[in-house]
Amino acid sequence: QEQLVESGGGVVQPGESMRLSCAASGFTFSGHGMHWVRQAPGKGLEWVAVIWHDGSYTYSADSVKGRFTISRDNSNNMVFLQMNSLRADDTALYYCARGDAMDVWGQGITVTVSS
Amino acid sequence: SYELSQPPSVSVSPGQTATLTCSGDALSKQYVYWYQQKSGQVPVLVISKDTKRPPGIPERFSGSTSGTTVTLTISGVQADDEAYYYCQSADNHGPYVVFGGGTKLTVL
């Protein structure tokens, strides 16, 4: 079945870096754009970044621009989120999601930024 | 920055119809997607491209548009429909995605 599985989360101190990974299976990964979406504790959904199906274009939210970078490896059906200069307000559950419709979501991975 | 507006809460009794709205300046030109998120669970797409129901979504979920406001209608509401509902779209200046703040649907 179509599946996304995130990994790489945990606890980091402010200013540090972290790389999230999302492994796709059960569908033609290279045919879909991919998103990262996050949800802070008790808050709503916040879009983070998108990457085109072939990696040719990437866009990110103003709140993470210049600090977070989305990338992908179509050979291994993976999408990544490199997060630098992490701040306390980046603490959230991070999801990867498929395509414009975001019709497939991972189970989410927790990122906690705390000293 | 572009925003989508949703009422914070809607309450209905079982069997009644719930009407959830989402407003945004670009909605007459951009598709809207609706997601249901039950407590502690992953969001689930319930309406795609304004009006299309994905496979497995009950027929009581429907979407409609009118200018810069889109509506998610849930007919014959059931207790299991209690959840947060988020709209999602893009602005007219690029592929920047935005979510509405979410509406908590309470089934009385």
XYZ file of N, CA and C in Angstrom:
669
model
N 0.839 -1.189 0.000
C 0.000 0.000 0.000
C 0.879 1.246 0.000
N 0.292 2.356 -0.389
C 1.028 3.616 -0.436
C 1.365 4.055 0.991
N 2.636 4.347 1.210
C 3.071 4.619 2.572
C 4.213 5.617 2.608
N 4.188 6.450 3.628
C 5.286 7.375 3.916
C 5.696 7.171 5.364
N 7.006 7.080 5.607
C 7.513 6.866 6.961
C 8.628 7.869 7.237
N 8.386 8.735 8.234
C 9.373 9.734 8.613
C 10.333 9.176 9.660
N 11.524 9.741 9.669
C 12.516 9.371 10.677
C 13.462 10.548 10.888
N 14.245 10.465 11.977
C 15.292 11.457 12.201
C 14.977 12.515 13.242
N 13.804 12.446 13.847
C 13.448 13.456 14.838
C 14.123 13.237 16.175
N 13.827 14.098 17.126
C 14.403 13.976 18.462
C 14.464 15.313 19.146
N 15.375 15.414 20.109
C 15.539 16.639 20.899
C 16.875 17.284 20.547
N 16.835 18.573 20.262
C 18.049 19.323 19.972
C 18.007 20.645 20.721
N 19.168 21.262 20.850
C 19.241 22.570 21.511
C 19.048 23.668 20.472
N 18.599 24.827 20.927
C 18.456 25.964 19.997
C 19.771 26.253 19.276
N 19.638 26.525 17.968
C 20.807 26.812 17.157
C 21.397 25.602 16.468
N 21.017 24.408 16.918
C 21.555 23.196 16.314
C 20.798 22.818 15.039
N 21.282 21.739 14.404
C 20.702 21.265 13.139
C 20.135 19.863 13.294
N 19.254 19.519 12.378
C 18.656 18.189 12.346
C 18.193 17.903 10.928
N 18.282 16.633 10.536
C 17.823 16.245 9.200
C 16.727 15.197 9.330
N 15.571 15.521 8.766
C 14.473 14.570 8.735
C 14.475 13.831 7.403
N 14.064 12.581 7.443
C 13.930 11.770 6.243
C 12.511 11.239 6.143
N 12.087 10.993 4.928
C 10.766 10.416 4.679
C 10.932 9.371 3.581
N 10.633 8.131 3.911
C 10.756 7.022 2.970
C 9.401 6.691 2.376
N 9.332 6.657 1.055
C 8.082 6.381 0.347
C 8.079 4.965 -0.204
N 6.910 4.357 -0.238
C 6.770 3.031 -0.822
C 5.349 2.844 -1.328
N 5.186 1.925 -2.270
C 3.856 1.570 -2.761
C 3.325 2.441 -3.874
N 4.121 3.410 -4.358
C 3.680 4.247 -5.471
C 4.906 4.760 -6.213
N 4.664 5.340 -7.384
C 5.756 5.866 -8.203
C 6.194 7.207 -7.634
N 7.204 7.156 -6.802
C 7.643 8.335 -6.044
C 8.032 9.483 -6.964
N 8.734 9.189 -8.037
C 9.246 10.237 -8.919
C 8.152 10.971 -9.689
N 6.932 10.506 -9.569
C 5.822 11.152 -10.260
C 5.069 12.165 -9.417
N 5.529 12.401 -8.195
C 4.784 13.255 -7.267
C 5.672 14.293 -6.606
N 5.147 15.542 -6.507
C 5.776 16.494 -5.619
C 5.567 16.045 -4.180
N 6.406 16.564 -3.300
C 6.326 16.169 -1.893
C 6.394 17.403 -1.002
N 5.673 17.349 0.101
C 5.609 18.451 1.059
C 6.089 17.997 2.429
N 6.538 18.975 3.194
C 6.668 18.830 4.644
C 5.664 19.788 5.284
N 4.942 19.287 6.261
C 3.933 20.033 7.015
C 4.219 19.790 8.491
N 4.052 20.796 9.321
C 4.291 20.600 10.739
C 3.097 21.050 11.572
N 3.075 20.560 12.793
C 1.979 20.884 13.708
C 2.559 21.038 15.107
N 2.613 22.258 15.586
C 3.089 22.522 16.936
C 2.080 21.962 17.941
N 2.529 21.659 19.143
C 1.633 21.068 20.145
C 0.379 21.914 20.354
N -0.777 21.299 20.168
C -2.047 21.983 20.380
C -2.425 22.993 19.329
N -1.664 23.044 18.232
C -1.909 24.044 17.186
C -2.372 23.390 15.891
N -2.627 24.217 14.877
C -3.074 23.729 13.596
C -1.927 23.322 12.684
N -2.290 22.964 11.460
C -1.305 22.537 10.473
C -0.599 23.755 9.872
N 0.710 23.628 9.670
C 1.498 24.688 9.043
C 2.330 24.079 7.932
N 2.147 24.582 6.727
C 2.958 24.128 5.604
C 4.390 24.609 5.785
N 5.357 23.736 5.450
C 6.768 24.064 5.631
C 7.477 24.234 4.282
N 7.365 23.241 3.414
C 8.120 23.286 2.165
C 7.572 22.272 1.166
N 7.875 22.518 -0.111
C 7.485 21.614 -1.198
C 8.657 21.435 -2.143
N 8.723 20.275 -2.764
C 9.722 20.012 -3.805
C 9.012 19.363 -4.992
N 9.354 19.828 -6.160
C 8.754 19.287 -7.396
C 9.107 17.797 -7.557
N 8.376 17.118 -8.395
C 8.556 15.676 -8.560
C 9.977 15.307 -8.977
N 10.604 16.201 -9.765
C 11.944 15.914 -10.258
C 13.014 16.706 -9.507
N 12.609 17.399 -8.462
C 13.556 18.166 -7.669
C 13.947 19.494 -8.281
N 13.302 19.881 -9.376
C 13.729 21.073 -10.105
C 13.359 22.371 -9.401
N 12.321 22.336 -8.600
C 11.898 23.530 -7.870
C 11.623 23.170 -6.410
N 11.959 24.115 -5.553
C 11.623 23.990 -4.142
C 11.109 25.339 -3.643
N 10.178 25.290 -2.711
C 9.625 26.502 -2.103
C 9.423 26.223 -0.622
N 9.596 27.268 0.179
C 9.412 27.076 1.611
C 8.678 28.259 2.210
N 8.098 28.026 3.373
C 7.362 29.061 4.087
C 8.320 30.132 4.599
N 7.799 31.339 4.743
C 8.634 32.442 5.226
C 9.237 32.122 6.587
N 8.514 31.378 7.409
C 8.964 31.096 8.773
C 10.224 30.225 8.810
N 10.528 29.536 7.722
C 11.698 28.652 7.704
C 12.690 29.003 6.598
N 12.344 29.975 5.782
C 13.179 30.312 4.634
C 14.580 30.714 5.101
N 15.576 30.168 4.415
C 16.962 30.453 4.782
C 17.502 29.544 5.867
N 16.643 28.779 6.525
C 17.082 27.855 7.592
C 16.811 26.396 7.228
N 15.705 26.137 6.542
C 15.325 24.767 6.192
C 15.493 24.553 4.688
N 15.912 23.358 4.311
C 16.075 23.006 2.904
C 15.439 21.645 2.642
N 14.573 21.604 1.642
C 13.957 20.342 1.249
C 14.723 19.779 0.058
N 14.892 18.470 0.034
C 15.571 17.803 -1.083
C 14.985 16.403 -1.241
N 15.367 15.733 -2.320
C 14.841 14.386 -2.543
C 15.846 13.525 -3.286
N 15.682 12.238 -3.163
C 16.498 11.235 -3.860
C 15.523 10.262 -4.512
N 15.255 10.473 -5.791
C 14.268 9.626 -6.467
C 14.776 8.198 -6.675
N 16.080 8.017 -6.632
C 16.615 6.660 -6.784
C 16.280 5.788 -5.588
N 16.155 6.424 -4.434
C 15.874 5.688 -3.204
C 14.524 6.022 -2.588
N 13.693 6.757 -3.341
C 12.333 7.088 -2.892
C 12.332 7.785 -1.536
N 13.170 8.817 -1.420
C 13.302 9.531 -0.158
C 13.143 11.035 -0.380
N 12.585 11.691 0.627
C 12.569 13.147 0.677
C 13.129 13.549 2.037
N 13.830 14.682 2.046
C 14.545 15.104 3.245
C 14.171 16.540 3.613
N 14.378 16.862 4.887
C 14.253 18.236 5.350
C 15.450 18.518 6.238
N 16.371 19.333 5.728
C 17.515 19.766 6.508
C 17.130 21.023 7.261
N 17.230 20.962 8.574
C 16.798 22.066 9.419
C 18.003 22.615 10.178
N 18.349 23.852 9.903
C 19.469 24.511 10.563
C 18.978 25.642 11.450
N 19.839 26.089 12.337
C 19.507 27.212 13.231
C 18.134 27.031 13.871
N 17.925 25.865 14.439
C 16.617 25.541 15.006
C 16.291 26.439 16.189
N 15.006 26.741 16.298
C 14.507 27.615 17.358
C 13.435 26.878 18.148
N 13.108 27.399 19.308
C 12.088 26.760 20.138
C 10.750 26.659 19.402
N 10.435 27.675 18.585
C 9.143 27.641 17.902
C 9.125 26.702 16.695
N 10.216 25.997 16.443
C 10.220 24.920 15.443
C 9.775 23.597 16.056
N 9.584 23.577 17.358
C 9.114 22.361 18.030
C 7.746 21.979 17.487
N 7.642 20.767 16.956
C 6.399 20.348 16.302
C 6.481 18.881 15.906
N 5.336 18.370 15.496
C 5.250 17.078 14.815
C 5.367 17.376 13.322
N 6.343 16.760 12.678
C 6.603 17.023 11.271
C 6.098 15.853 10.427
N 5.292 16.197 9.423
C 4.749 15.205 8.509
C 5.320 15.414 7.107
N 5.534 14.338 6.383
C 5.700 14.448 4.932
C 4.370 14.043 4.302
N 4.066 14.625 3.151
C 2.787 14.382 2.496
C 2.979 14.424 0.988
N 2.164 13.671 0.276
C 2.323 13.489 -1.154
C 1.446 14.420 -1.981
N 2.055 15.090 -2.941
C 1.356 15.761 -4.009
C 0.544 16.978 -3.627
N -0.024 17.616 -4.664
C -0.825 18.818 -4.441
C -1.959 18.571 -3.465
N -2.562 17.406 -3.561
C -3.697 17.084 -2.703
C -3.292 16.621 -1.321
N -2.013 16.342 -1.113
C -1.563 15.773 0.161
C -2.482 14.609 0.520
N -2.567 13.644 -0.380
C -3.506 12.546 -0.199
C -2.910 11.358 0.554
N -1.620 11.393 0.779
C -0.967 10.374 1.601
C -0.057 11.103 2.572
N -0.171 10.757 3.854
C 0.625 11.383 4.914
C 1.402 10.314 5.673
N 2.562 10.696 6.152
C 3.266 9.841 7.082
C 2.636 9.943 8.457
N 3.170 9.169 9.386
C 2.622 9.166 10.745
C 3.159 10.335 11.572
N 4.170 11.009 11.054
C 4.738 12.169 11.721
C 5.924 11.803 12.591
N 6.822 12.769 12.779
C 8.000 12.591 13.624
C 8.157 13.847 14.474
N 8.453 13.647 15.740
C 8.519 14.761 16.673
C 9.902 15.405 16.690
N 9.901 16.719 16.614
C 11.122 17.513 16.758
C 10.916 18.447 17.948
N 11.812 18.360 18.912
C 11.751 19.216 20.088
C 13.027 20.026 20.179
N 12.858 21.355 20.211
C 14.014 22.250 20.325
C 13.955 22.882 21.710
N 14.899 22.497 22.544
C 14.865 22.956 23.934
C 16.262 22.911 24.525
N 16.532 23.885 25.383
C 17.817 23.910 26.078
C 17.714 23.179 27.416
N 1.139 38.249 4.282
C 1.099 36.894 3.755
C -0.361 36.447 3.591
N -0.533 35.517 2.683
C -1.876 35.056 2.366
C -2.454 34.213 3.504
N -3.751 34.385 3.762
C -4.400 33.657 4.847
C -5.722 33.064 4.380
N -6.073 31.949 4.967
C -7.378 31.340 4.801
C -8.108 31.417 6.144
N -9.362 31.845 6.096
C -10.118 32.035 7.329
C -11.165 30.950 7.509
N -11.133 30.320 8.678
C -12.125 29.313 9.049
C -12.704 29.675 10.412
N -13.991 29.424 10.633
C -14.541 29.639 11.972
C -13.910 28.657 12.934
N -13.610 29.084 14.167
C -12.926 28.188 15.102
C -13.728 26.951 15.474
N -15.043 27.085 15.512
C -15.844 25.948 15.962
C -17.220 25.943 15.318
N -17.725 24.733 15.153
C -19.084 24.489 14.674
C -19.639 23.325 15.487
N -20.881 23.469 15.922
C -21.519 22.394 16.689
C -22.830 21.997 16.031
N -23.061 20.698 15.930
C -24.314 20.196 15.368
C -24.729 18.940 16.128
N -26.002 18.636 16.048
C -26.521 17.403 16.646
C -26.411 16.277 15.634
N -26.333 15.044 16.123
C -26.280 13.894 15.196
C -27.439 13.913 14.219
N -27.140 13.610 12.961
C -28.170 13.573 11.939
C -28.384 14.894 11.225
N -27.894 15.962 11.823
C -28.042 17.270 11.186
C -26.933 17.491 10.158
N -26.981 18.638 9.495
C -25.980 18.989 8.488
C -25.012 20.030 9.043
N -23.725 19.745 8.889
C -22.683 20.692 9.311
C -22.151 21.426 8.085
N -22.037 22.739 8.216
C -21.509 23.565 7.130
C -20.268 24.285 7.630
N -19.125 23.955 7.030
C -17.845 24.536 7.422
C -17.329 25.381 6.260
N -16.952 26.612 6.557
C -16.528 27.511 5.500
C -15.035 27.832 5.578
N -14.520 28.265 4.439
C -13.112 28.658 4.307
C -13.081 29.818 3.330
N -12.518 30.946 3.750
C -12.504 32.133 2.909
C -11.077 32.588 2.638
N -10.858 33.051 1.404
C -9.543 33.571 1.029
C -9.621 34.271 -0.309
N -8.835 35.317 -0.474
C -8.929 36.164 -1.671
C -8.660 35.398 -2.959
N -7.847 34.362 -2.903
C -7.438 33.654 -4.117
C -8.287 32.417 -4.406
N -9.287 32.175 -3.589
C -10.002 30.907 -3.709
C -10.842 30.793 -4.978
N -11.120 31.915 -5.624
C -11.867 31.826 -6.883
C -10.977 31.303 -8.008
N -9.646 31.291 -7.770
C -8.710 30.878 -8.814
C -7.864 29.665 -8.418
N -7.887 29.280 -7.173
C -7.056 28.181 -6.698
C -7.937 27.069 -6.130
N -7.506 25.833 -6.324
C -8.210 24.710 -5.735
C -8.080 24.719 -4.217
N -9.105 24.143 -3.586
C -9.086 23.963 -2.137
C -9.184 22.485 -1.824
N -8.458 22.099 -0.795
C -8.468 20.728 -0.294
C -8.895 20.780 1.168
N -9.643 19.776 1.590
C -10.126 19.698 2.967
C -9.575 18.439 3.638
N -9.174 18.592 4.893
C -8.623 17.482 5.670
C -9.377 17.354 6.989
N -9.571 16.120 7.391
C -10.152 15.801 8.684
C -9.035 15.284 9.591
N -8.931 15.829 10.800
C -7.931 15.331 11.734
C -8.602 15.048 13.073
N -8.755 13.784 13.352
C -9.287 13.375 14.648
C -8.188 13.451 15.691
N -8.573 13.498 16.946
C -7.637 13.670 18.047
C -6.537 12.611 18.019
N -5.295 13.071 17.980
C -4.156 12.171 18.009
C -3.891 11.405 16.730
N -4.559 11.788 15.649
C -4.406 11.050 14.390
C -3.830 11.930 13.279
N -3.445 11.268 12.208
C -2.889 11.933 11.030
C -4.023 12.558 10.215
N -3.789 13.714 9.625
C -4.838 14.303 8.757
C -5.206 13.364 7.606
N -6.470 13.418 7.238
C -6.994 12.610 6.136
C -7.680 13.533 5.143
N -7.340 13.384 3.865
C -7.969 14.172 2.808
C -9.412 13.718 2.642
N -10.367 14.660 2.735
C -11.783 14.297 2.561
C -12.396 14.923 1.314
N -11.843 16.070 0.870
C -12.299 16.694 -0.371
C -11.067 17.212 -1.109
N -10.996 16.907 -2.403
C -9.894 17.343 -3.253
C -10.408 18.262 -4.356
N -9.604 19.229 -4.735
C -9.942 20.129 -5.844
C -11.372 20.650 -5.734
N -11.661 21.231 -4.622
C -12.926 21.912 -4.313
C -14.089 20.963 -4.032
N -14.287 19.977 -4.916
C -15.538 19.213 -4.845
C -15.380 17.701 -4.945
N -14.163 17.207 -5.170
C -13.986 15.785 -5.451
C -13.749 14.975 -4.182
N -14.473 13.919 -4.053
C -14.372 13.055 -2.888
C -13.408 11.907 -3.188
N -12.330 11.770 -2.424
C -11.384 10.667 -2.656
C -12.035 9.317 -2.371
N -11.460 8.256 -2.926
C -11.989 6.913 -2.647
C -12.039 6.638 -1.148
N -13.149 6.045 -0.725
C -13.282 5.663 0.683
C -13.902 6.720 1.566
N -14.075 7.923 1.056
C -14.715 8.987 1.838
C -16.227 8.898 1.653
N -16.974 8.882 2.735
C -18.436 8.726 2.627
C -19.090 9.830 1.806
N -20.202 9.484 1.168
C -20.908 10.439 0.320
C -21.472 11.621 1.101
N -21.593 11.495 2.412
C -22.148 12.610 3.179
C -21.191 13.807 3.242
N -19.934 13.604 2.793
C -18.979 14.705 2.709
C -19.029 15.285 1.288
N -19.257 16.612 1.198
C -19.281 17.248 -0.110
C -18.661 18.639 -0.023
N -18.181 19.118 -1.171
C -17.563 20.435 -1.222
C -18.223 21.293 -2.280
N -18.221 22.588 -2.047
C -18.780 23.533 -3.003
C -18.001 24.839 -2.927
N -18.179 25.654 -3.965
C -17.470 26.936 -3.998
C -18.434 28.034 -4.404
N -18.126 29.229 -3.934
C -18.865 30.417 -4.344
C -17.941 31.616 -4.182
N -17.374 32.036 -5.285
C -16.454 33.156 -5.238
C -15.227 32.847 -4.394
N -15.022 33.648 -3.369
C -13.831 33.484 -2.533
C -14.109 32.695 -1.264
N -15.239 32.008 -1.240
C -15.570 31.150 -0.103
C -15.863 29.740 -0.579
N -15.264 28.788 0.081
C -15.549 27.382 -0.210
C -16.178 26.761 1.033
N -16.959 25.730 0.805
C -17.730 25.130 1.877
C -17.583 23.619 1.877
N -17.356 23.080 3.059
C -17.406 21.639 3.278
C -18.723 21.351 3.995
N -19.535 20.503 3.388
C -20.819 20.140 3.975
C -20.794 18.682 4.376
N -21.194 18.425 5.603
C -21.286 17.048 6.092
C -22.752 16.795 6.412
N -23.383 15.956 5.619
C -24.799 15.661 5.794
C -24.967 14.461 6.718
N -26.034 14.487 7.510
C -26.276 13.365 8.414
C -25.088 13.112 9.319
N -24.673 14.153 10.029
C -23.461 14.076 10.861
C -23.553 12.924 11.858
N -22.429 12.228 12.005
C -22.324 11.137 12.967
C -21.314 11.507 14.037
N -21.398 10.829 15.155
C -20.475 11.096 16.259
C -19.024 10.942 15.813
N -18.784 10.022 14.901
C -17.426 9.754 14.413
C -16.868 10.889 13.563
N -17.708 11.847 13.176
C -17.245 12.974 12.368
C -16.623 14.074 13.228
N -16.718 13.927 14.540
C -16.148 14.943 15.425
C -14.635 14.988 15.224
N -14.122 16.170 14.858
C -12.717 16.317 14.487
C -12.434 17.775 14.172
N -11.165 18.064 13.933
C -10.783 19.344 13.342
C -10.785 19.180 11.816
N -11.236 20.224 11.133
C -11.241 20.232 9.681
C -10.440 21.428 9.198
N -9.477 21.150 8.304
C -8.604 22.191 7.781
C -8.795 22.319 6.273
N -8.861 23.570 5.799
C -8.807 23.806 4.363
C -7.364 24.138 3.987
N -7.031 23.882 2.739
C -5.663 24.112 2.234
C -5.755 24.604 0.816
N -4.922 25.587 0.491
C -4.909 26.105 -0.871
C -3.565 26.792 -1.113
N -3.474 27.496 -2.223
C -2.251 28.224 -2.558
C -2.613 29.653 -2.918
N -1.649 30.557 -2.795
C -1.949 31.926 -3.184
C -1.704 32.106 -4.680
N -1.991 33.277 -5.176
C -1.888 33.527 -6.614
C -0.494 33.940 -7.063
N 0.449 34.017 -6.119
C 1.777 34.523 -6.448
C 2.849 33.447 -6.443
N 2.442 32.218 -6.462
C 3.423 31.146 -6.478
C 2.874 29.947 -5.754
N 3.605 28.866 -5.784
C 3.099 27.616 -5.207
C 3.278 27.541 -3.703
N 2.981 28.642 -3.033
C 3.103 28.650 -1.585
C 1.793 28.181 -0.988
N 1.881 27.118 -0.230
C 0.699 26.484 0.331
C 0.340 27.135 1.654
N -0.942 27.214 1.914
C -1.401 27.748 3.198
C -2.553 26.899 3.708
N -2.601 26.715 4.997
C -3.713 26.046 5.664
C -4.548 27.078 6.404
N -5.840 26.838 6.436
C -6.675 27.603 7.336
C -6.386 27.206 8.773
N -6.890 28.004 9.696
C -6.623 27.756 11.103
C -7.330 26.535 11.682
N -8.278 26.009 10.912
C -8.989 24.812 11.355
C -10.294 25.132 12.063
N -11.281 24.263 11.856
C -12.571 24.348 12.539
C -12.786 23.074 13.342
N -13.077 23.248 14.608
C -13.388 22.081 15.442
C -14.872 21.776 15.318
N -15.187 20.641 14.763
C -16.576 20.199 14.660
C -16.917 19.371 15.885
N -17.905 19.853 16.633
C -18.380 19.142 17.804
C -19.752 18.551 17.496
N -19.915 17.275 17.760
C -21.204 16.606 17.589
C -21.852 16.504 18.964
N -22.937 17.209 19.135
C -23.567 17.353 20.458
C -24.189 16.057 20.951
